[in-house]
PDB file of C-alpha atoms in Angstrom:
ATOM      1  CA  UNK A   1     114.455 112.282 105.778  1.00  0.00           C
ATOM      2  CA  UNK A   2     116.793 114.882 104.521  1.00  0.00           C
ATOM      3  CA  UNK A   3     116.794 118.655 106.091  1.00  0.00           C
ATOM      4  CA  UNK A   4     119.209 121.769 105.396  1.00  0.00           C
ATOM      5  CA  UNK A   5     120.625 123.915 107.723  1.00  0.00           C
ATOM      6  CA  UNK A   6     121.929 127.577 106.441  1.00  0.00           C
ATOM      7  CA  UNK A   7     122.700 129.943 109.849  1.00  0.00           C
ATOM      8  CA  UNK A   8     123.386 133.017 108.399  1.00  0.00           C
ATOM      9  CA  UNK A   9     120.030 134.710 107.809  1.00  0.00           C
ATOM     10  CA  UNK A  10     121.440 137.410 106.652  1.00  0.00           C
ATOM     11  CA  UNK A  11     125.316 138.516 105.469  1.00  0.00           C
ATOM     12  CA  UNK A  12     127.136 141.458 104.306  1.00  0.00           C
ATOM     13  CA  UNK A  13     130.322 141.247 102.182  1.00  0.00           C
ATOM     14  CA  UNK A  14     132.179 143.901 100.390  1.00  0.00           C
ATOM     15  CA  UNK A  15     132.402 144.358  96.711  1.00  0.00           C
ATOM     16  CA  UNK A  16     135.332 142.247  95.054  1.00  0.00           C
ATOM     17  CA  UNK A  17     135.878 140.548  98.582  1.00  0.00           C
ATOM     18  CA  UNK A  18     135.206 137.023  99.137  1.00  0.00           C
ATOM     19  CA  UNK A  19     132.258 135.268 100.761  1.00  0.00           C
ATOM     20  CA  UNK A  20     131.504 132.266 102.542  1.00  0.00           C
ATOM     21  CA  UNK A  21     127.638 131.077 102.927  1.00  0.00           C
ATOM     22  CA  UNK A  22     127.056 128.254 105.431  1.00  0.00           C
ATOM     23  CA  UNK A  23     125.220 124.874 104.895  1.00  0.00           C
ATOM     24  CA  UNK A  24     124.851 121.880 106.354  1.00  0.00           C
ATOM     25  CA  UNK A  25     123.145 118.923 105.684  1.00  0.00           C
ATOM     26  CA  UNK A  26     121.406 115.844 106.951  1.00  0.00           C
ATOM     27  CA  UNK A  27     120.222 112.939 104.858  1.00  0.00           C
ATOM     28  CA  UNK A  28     119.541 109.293 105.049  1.00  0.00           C
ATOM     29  CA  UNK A  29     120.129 108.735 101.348  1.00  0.00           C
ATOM     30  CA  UNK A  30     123.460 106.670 100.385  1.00  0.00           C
ATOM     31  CA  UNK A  31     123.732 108.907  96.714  1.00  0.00           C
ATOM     32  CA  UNK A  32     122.846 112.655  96.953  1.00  0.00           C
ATOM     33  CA  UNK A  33     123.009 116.130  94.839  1.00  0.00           C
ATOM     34  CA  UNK A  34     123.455 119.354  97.062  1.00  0.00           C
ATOM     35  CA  UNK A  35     122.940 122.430  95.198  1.00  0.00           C
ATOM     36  CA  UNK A  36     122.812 125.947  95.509  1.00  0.00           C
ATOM     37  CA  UNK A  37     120.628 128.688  93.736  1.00  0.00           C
ATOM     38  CA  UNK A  38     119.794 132.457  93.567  1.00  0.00           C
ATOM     39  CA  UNK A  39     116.931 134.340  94.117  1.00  0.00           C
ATOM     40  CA  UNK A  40     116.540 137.961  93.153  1.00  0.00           C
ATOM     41  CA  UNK A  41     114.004 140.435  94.913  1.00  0.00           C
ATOM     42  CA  UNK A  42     112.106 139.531  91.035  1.00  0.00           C
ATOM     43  CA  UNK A  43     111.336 135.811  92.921  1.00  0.00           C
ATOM     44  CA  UNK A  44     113.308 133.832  90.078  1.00  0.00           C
ATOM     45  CA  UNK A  45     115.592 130.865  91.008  1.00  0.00           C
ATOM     46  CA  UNK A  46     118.731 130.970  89.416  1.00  0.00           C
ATOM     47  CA  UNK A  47     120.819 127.542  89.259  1.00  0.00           C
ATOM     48  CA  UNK A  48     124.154 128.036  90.706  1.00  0.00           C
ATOM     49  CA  UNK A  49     126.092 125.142  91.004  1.00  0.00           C
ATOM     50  CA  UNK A  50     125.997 121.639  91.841  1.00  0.00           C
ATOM     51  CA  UNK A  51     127.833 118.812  94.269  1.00  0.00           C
ATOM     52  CA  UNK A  52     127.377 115.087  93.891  1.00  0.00           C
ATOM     53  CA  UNK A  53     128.236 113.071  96.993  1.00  0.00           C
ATOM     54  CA  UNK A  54     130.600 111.143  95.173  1.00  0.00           C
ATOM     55  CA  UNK A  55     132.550 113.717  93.570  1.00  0.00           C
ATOM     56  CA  UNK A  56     135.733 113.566  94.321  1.00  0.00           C
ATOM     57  CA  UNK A  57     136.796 117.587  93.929  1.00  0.00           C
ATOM     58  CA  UNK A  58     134.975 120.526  94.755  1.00  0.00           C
ATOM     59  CA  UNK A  59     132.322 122.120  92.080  1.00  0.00           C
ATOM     60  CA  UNK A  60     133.135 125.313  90.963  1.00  0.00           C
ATOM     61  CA  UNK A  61     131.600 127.516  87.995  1.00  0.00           C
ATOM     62  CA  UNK A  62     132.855 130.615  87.370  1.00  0.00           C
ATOM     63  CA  UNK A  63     133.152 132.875  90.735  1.00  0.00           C
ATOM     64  CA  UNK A  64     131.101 130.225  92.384  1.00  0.00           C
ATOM     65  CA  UNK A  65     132.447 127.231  94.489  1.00  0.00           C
ATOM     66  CA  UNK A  66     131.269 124.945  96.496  1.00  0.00           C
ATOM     67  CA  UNK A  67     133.500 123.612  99.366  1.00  0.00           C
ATOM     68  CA  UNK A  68     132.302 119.815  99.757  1.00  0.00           C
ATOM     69  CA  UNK A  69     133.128 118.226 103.220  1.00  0.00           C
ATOM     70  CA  UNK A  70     131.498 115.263 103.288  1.00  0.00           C
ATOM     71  CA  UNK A  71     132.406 114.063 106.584  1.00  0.00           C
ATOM     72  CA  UNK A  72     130.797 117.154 108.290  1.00  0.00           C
ATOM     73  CA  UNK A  73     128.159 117.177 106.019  1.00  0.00           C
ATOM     74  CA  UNK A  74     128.750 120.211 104.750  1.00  0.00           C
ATOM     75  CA  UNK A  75     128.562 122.425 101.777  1.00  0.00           C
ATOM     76  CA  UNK A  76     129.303 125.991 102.032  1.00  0.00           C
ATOM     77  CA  UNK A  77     128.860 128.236  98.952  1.00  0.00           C
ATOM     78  CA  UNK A  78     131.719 130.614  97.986  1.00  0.00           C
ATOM     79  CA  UNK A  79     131.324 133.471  96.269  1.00  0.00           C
ATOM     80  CA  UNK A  80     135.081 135.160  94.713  1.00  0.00           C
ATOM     81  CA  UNK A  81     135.090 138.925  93.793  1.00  0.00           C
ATOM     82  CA  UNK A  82     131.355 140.064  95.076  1.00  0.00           C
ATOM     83  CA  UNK A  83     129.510 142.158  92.362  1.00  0.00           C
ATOM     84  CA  UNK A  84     126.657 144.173  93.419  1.00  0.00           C
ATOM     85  CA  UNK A  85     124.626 142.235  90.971  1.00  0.00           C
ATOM     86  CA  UNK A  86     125.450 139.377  94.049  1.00  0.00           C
ATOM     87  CA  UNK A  87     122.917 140.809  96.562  1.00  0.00           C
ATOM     88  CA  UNK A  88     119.916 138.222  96.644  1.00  0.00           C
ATOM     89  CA  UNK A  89     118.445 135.541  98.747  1.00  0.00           C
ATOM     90  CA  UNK A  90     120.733 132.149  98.437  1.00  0.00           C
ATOM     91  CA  UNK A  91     119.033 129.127  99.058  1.00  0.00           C
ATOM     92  CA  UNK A  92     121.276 125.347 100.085  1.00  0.00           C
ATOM     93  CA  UNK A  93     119.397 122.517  98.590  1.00  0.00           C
ATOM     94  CA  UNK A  94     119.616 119.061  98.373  1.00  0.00           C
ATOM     95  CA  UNK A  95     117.807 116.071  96.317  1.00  0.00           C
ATOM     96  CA  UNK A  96     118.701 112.371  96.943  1.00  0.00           C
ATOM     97  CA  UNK A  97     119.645 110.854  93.825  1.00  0.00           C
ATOM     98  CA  UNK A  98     116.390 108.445  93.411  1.00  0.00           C
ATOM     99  CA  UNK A  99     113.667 110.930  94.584  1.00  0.00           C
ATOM    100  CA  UNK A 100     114.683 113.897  92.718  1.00  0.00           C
ATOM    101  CA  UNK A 101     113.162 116.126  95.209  1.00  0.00           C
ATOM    102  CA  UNK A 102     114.770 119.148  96.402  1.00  0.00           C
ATOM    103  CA  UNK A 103     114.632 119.771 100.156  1.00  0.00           C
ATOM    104  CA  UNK A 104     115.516 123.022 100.398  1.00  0.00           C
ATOM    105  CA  UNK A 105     117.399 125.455 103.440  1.00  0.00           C
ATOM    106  CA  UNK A 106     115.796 128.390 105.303  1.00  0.00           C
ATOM    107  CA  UNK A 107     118.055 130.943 102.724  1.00  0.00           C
ATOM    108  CA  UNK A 108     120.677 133.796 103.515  1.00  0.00           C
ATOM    109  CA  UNK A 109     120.415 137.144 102.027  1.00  0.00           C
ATOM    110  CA  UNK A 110     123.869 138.858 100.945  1.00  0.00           C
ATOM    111  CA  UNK A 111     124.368 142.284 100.644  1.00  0.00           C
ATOM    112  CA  UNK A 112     127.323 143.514  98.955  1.00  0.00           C
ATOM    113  CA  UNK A 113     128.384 147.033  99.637  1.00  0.00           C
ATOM    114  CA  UNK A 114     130.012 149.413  96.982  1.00  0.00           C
TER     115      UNK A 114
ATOM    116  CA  UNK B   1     119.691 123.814  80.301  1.00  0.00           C
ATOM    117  CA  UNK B   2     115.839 123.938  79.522  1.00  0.00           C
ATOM    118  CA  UNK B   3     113.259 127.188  78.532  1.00  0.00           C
ATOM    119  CA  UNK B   4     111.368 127.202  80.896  1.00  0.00           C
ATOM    120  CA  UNK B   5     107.967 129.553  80.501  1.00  0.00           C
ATOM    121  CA  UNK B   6     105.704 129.770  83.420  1.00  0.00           C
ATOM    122  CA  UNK B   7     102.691 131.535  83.355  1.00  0.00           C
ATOM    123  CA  UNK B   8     100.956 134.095  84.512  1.00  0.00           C
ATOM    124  CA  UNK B   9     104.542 135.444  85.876  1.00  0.00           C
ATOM    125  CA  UNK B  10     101.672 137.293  89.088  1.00  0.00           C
ATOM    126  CA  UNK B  11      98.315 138.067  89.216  1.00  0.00           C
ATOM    127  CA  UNK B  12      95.877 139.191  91.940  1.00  0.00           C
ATOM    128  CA  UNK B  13      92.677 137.264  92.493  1.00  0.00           C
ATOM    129  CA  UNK B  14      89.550 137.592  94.620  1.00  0.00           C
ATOM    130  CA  UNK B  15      88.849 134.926  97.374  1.00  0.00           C
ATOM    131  CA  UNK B  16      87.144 132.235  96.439  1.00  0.00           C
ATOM    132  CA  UNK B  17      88.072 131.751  93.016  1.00  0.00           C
ATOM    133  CA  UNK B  18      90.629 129.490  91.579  1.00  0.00           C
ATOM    134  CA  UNK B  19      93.922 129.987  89.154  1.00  0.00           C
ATOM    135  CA  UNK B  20      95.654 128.012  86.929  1.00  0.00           C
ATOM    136  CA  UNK B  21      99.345 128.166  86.228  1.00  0.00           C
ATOM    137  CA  UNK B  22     101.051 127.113  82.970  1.00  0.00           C
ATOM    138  CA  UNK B  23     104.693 125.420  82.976  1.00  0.00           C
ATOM    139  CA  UNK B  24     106.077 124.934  79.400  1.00  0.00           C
ATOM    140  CA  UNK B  25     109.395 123.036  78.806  1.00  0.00           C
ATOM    141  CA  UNK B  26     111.276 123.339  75.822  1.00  0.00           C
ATOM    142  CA  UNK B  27     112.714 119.796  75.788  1.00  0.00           C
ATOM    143  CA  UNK B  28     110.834 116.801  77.129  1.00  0.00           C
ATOM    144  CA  UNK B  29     112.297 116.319  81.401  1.00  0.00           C
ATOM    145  CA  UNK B  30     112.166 113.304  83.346  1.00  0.00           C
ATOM    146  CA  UNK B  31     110.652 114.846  86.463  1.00  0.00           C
ATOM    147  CA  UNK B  32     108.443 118.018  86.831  1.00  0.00           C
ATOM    148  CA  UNK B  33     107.609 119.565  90.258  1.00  0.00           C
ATOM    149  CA  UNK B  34     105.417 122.279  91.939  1.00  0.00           C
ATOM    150  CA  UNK B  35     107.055 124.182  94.533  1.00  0.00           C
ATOM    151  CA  UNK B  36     105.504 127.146  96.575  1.00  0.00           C
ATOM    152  CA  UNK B  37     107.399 129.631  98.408  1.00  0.00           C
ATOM    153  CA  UNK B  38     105.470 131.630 101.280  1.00  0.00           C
ATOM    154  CA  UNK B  39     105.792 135.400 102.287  1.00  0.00           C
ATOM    155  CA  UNK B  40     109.191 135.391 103.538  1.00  0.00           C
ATOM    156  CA  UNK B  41     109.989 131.632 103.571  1.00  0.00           C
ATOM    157  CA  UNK B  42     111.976 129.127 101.885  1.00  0.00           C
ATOM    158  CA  UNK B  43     110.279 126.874  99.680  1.00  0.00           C
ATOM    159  CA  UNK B  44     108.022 123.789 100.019  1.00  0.00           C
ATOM    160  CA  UNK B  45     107.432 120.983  97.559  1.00  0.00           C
ATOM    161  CA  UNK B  46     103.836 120.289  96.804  1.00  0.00           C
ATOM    162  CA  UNK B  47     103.812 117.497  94.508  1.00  0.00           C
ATOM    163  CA  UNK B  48     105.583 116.041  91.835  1.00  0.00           C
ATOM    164  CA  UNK B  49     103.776 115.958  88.197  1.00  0.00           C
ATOM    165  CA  UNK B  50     103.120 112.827  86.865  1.00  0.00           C
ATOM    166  CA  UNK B  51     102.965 112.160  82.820  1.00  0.00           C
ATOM    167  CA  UNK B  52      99.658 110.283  82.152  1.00  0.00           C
ATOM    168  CA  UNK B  53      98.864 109.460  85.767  1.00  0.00           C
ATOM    169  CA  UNK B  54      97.564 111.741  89.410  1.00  0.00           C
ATOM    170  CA  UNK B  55     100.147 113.534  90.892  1.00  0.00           C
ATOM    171  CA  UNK B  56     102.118 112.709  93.809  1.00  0.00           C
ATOM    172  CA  UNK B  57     101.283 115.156  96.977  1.00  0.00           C
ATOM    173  CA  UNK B  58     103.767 115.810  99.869  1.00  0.00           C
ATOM    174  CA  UNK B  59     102.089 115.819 103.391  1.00  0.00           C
ATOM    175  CA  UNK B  60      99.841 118.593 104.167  1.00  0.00           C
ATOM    176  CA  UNK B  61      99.107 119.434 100.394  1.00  0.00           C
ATOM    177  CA  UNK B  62      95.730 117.470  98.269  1.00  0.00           C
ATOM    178  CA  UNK B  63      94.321 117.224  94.970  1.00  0.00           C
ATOM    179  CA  UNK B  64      91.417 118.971  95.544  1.00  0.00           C
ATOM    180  CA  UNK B  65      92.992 122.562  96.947  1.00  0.00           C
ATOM    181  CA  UNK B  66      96.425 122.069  94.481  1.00  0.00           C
ATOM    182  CA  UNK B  67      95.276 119.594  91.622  1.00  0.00           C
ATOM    183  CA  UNK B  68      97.911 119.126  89.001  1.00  0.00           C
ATOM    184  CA  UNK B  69      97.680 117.862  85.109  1.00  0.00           C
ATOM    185  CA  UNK B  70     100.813 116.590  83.438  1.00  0.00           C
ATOM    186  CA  UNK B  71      99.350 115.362  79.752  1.00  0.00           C
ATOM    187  CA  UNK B  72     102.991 115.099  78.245  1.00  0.00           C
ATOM    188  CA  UNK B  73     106.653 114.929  78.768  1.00  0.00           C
ATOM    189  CA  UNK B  74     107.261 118.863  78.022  1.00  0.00           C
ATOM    190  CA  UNK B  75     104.025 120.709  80.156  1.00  0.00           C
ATOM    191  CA  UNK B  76     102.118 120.965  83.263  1.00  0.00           C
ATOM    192  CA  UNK B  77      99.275 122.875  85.085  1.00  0.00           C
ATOM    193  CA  UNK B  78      99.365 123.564  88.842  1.00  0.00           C
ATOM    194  CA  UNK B  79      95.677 124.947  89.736  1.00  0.00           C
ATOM    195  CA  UNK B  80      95.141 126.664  92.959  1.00  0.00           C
ATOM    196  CA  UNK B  81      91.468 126.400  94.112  1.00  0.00           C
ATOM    197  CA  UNK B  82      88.853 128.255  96.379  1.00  0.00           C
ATOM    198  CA  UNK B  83      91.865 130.395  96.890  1.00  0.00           C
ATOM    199  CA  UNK B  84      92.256 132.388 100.313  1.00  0.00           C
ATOM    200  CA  UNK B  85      94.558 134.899 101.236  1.00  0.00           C
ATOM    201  CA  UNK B  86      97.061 132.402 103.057  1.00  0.00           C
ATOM    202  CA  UNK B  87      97.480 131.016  99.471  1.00  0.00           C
ATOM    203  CA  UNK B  88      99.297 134.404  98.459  1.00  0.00           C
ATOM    204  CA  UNK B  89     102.636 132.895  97.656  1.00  0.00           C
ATOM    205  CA  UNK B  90     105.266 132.437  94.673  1.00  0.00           C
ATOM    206  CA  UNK B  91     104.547 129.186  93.098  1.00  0.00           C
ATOM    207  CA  UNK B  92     107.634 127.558  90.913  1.00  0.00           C
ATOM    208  CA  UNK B  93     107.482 125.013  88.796  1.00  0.00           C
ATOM    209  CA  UNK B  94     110.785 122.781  88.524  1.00  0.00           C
ATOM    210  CA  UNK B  95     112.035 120.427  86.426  1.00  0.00           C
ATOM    211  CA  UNK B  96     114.735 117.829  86.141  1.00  0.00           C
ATOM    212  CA  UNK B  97     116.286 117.058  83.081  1.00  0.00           C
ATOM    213  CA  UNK B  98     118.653 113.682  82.195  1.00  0.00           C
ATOM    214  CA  UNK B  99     119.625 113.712  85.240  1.00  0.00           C
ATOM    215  CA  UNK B 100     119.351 115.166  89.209  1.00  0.00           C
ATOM    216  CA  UNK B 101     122.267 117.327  88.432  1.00  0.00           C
ATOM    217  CA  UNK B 102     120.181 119.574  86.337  1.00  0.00           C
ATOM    218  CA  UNK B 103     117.415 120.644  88.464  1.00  0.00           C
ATOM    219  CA  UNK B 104     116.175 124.077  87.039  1.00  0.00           C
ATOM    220  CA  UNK B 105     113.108 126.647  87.834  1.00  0.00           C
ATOM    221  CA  UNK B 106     110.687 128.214  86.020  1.00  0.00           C
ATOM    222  CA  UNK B 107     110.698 132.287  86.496  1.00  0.00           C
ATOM    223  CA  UNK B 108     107.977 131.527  89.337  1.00  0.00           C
ATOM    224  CA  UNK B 109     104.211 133.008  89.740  1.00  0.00           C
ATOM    225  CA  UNK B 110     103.350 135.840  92.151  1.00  0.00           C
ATOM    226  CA  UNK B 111      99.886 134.907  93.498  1.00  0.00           C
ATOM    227  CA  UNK B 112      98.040 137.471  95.491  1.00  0.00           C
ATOM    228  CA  UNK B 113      94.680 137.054  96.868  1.00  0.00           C
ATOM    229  CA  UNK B 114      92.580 139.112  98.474  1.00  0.00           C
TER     230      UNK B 114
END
């Protein structure tokens, strides 16, 4: 069984700082995908970015990054220079590699003050 | 990435009655999912859409309230029957493309029922 952990429900960063979101993971599969995605108050979910469990470096696209420790199952999201166009819901996922299922985390929502 | 159209993008319904939502691919995916996302929650996999066959339903989710068609590689229905007002949720459909490091969403339907 997999579950995600995210214990921030809710975060406040200011704009062009940094920020960190929390997850944590539990799974029983050997080969895993842990992902992270966006949702605007419009209900969309935006693809962020993606970390195999075999990858060897980090993911990062763009200001997004994912920092991948493996050996405390871990898999925090981290956002560079904060826009305002940044305040959503953020949601930690993961799918193991054979079911394709996303199990997904209970979601922070950032603010990010002018 | 993949198009992906969902419709309708929210409508309102009576009790009792039943909708049917629409997810169109532009490229034929491996996997296609149905996802709903309660008032305030993270979200929950119903089932995953089969091509030519019955769909596969998670625990606490069956054919009869949630059935699902999947006649072809690139489209899928999610119908929501005898809906009540605890059915008022955003229902996504998902889809997985060559592989489970593309796993994207379709812009998602706002049900409300009353």
């Amino acid at each position: 069984a997999q579950k995600i952990t995210q214990t921030q429900p809710g975060m406040f960063v200011q704009e062009k700082e940094a920020v960190t979101l929390d997850c944590t993971y539990d799974t029983s599969d050997p080969s895993y995908g842990l992902f992270w995605y966006k949702q605007p108050s419009s209900g969309e979910m935006i693809f962020l970015i993606y970390q195999g469990s075999y990858d060897q470096q980090n993911a990062t696209e763009g200001r997004y990054s994912l920092n991948f420790q493996k050996a405390r199952k871990s898999a925090n999201l981290v956002i560079s220079a904060s826009q305002l166009g940044d305040s959503a819901m953020y949601f930690c996922a993961s799918a193991g590699d054979s079911s394709y299922k996303l199990i997904f985390g209970s979601g922070t929502r950032l603010l990010v003050r002018p | 990435s993949a198009v992906i159209s969902q419709k309708p993008s929210r409508d309102i319904c009576q009790r009792g009655t039943s909708l049917t939502i629409q997810c169109q691919v532009d490229s034929q995916v491996t996997m296609m999912f149905w996802y709903r996302q309660q008032p305030g929650q993270s979200l929950t996999l119903i089932a995953t859409a089969n091509q030519g066959s019955e769909a596969t339903y998670e625990s606490g989710f069956v054919i009869d309230k949630f059935p699902i068609s999947r006649p072809n590689l690139t489209f899928s229905t999610l119908t929501v029957s005898n809906m009540s007002p605890e059915d008022s949720s955003i229902y996504l459909c998902s889809v997985v493309l060559d592989s489970i490091t593309e796993a994207f969403f379709g812009q998602g339907t706002r049900l409300t029922v009353v």
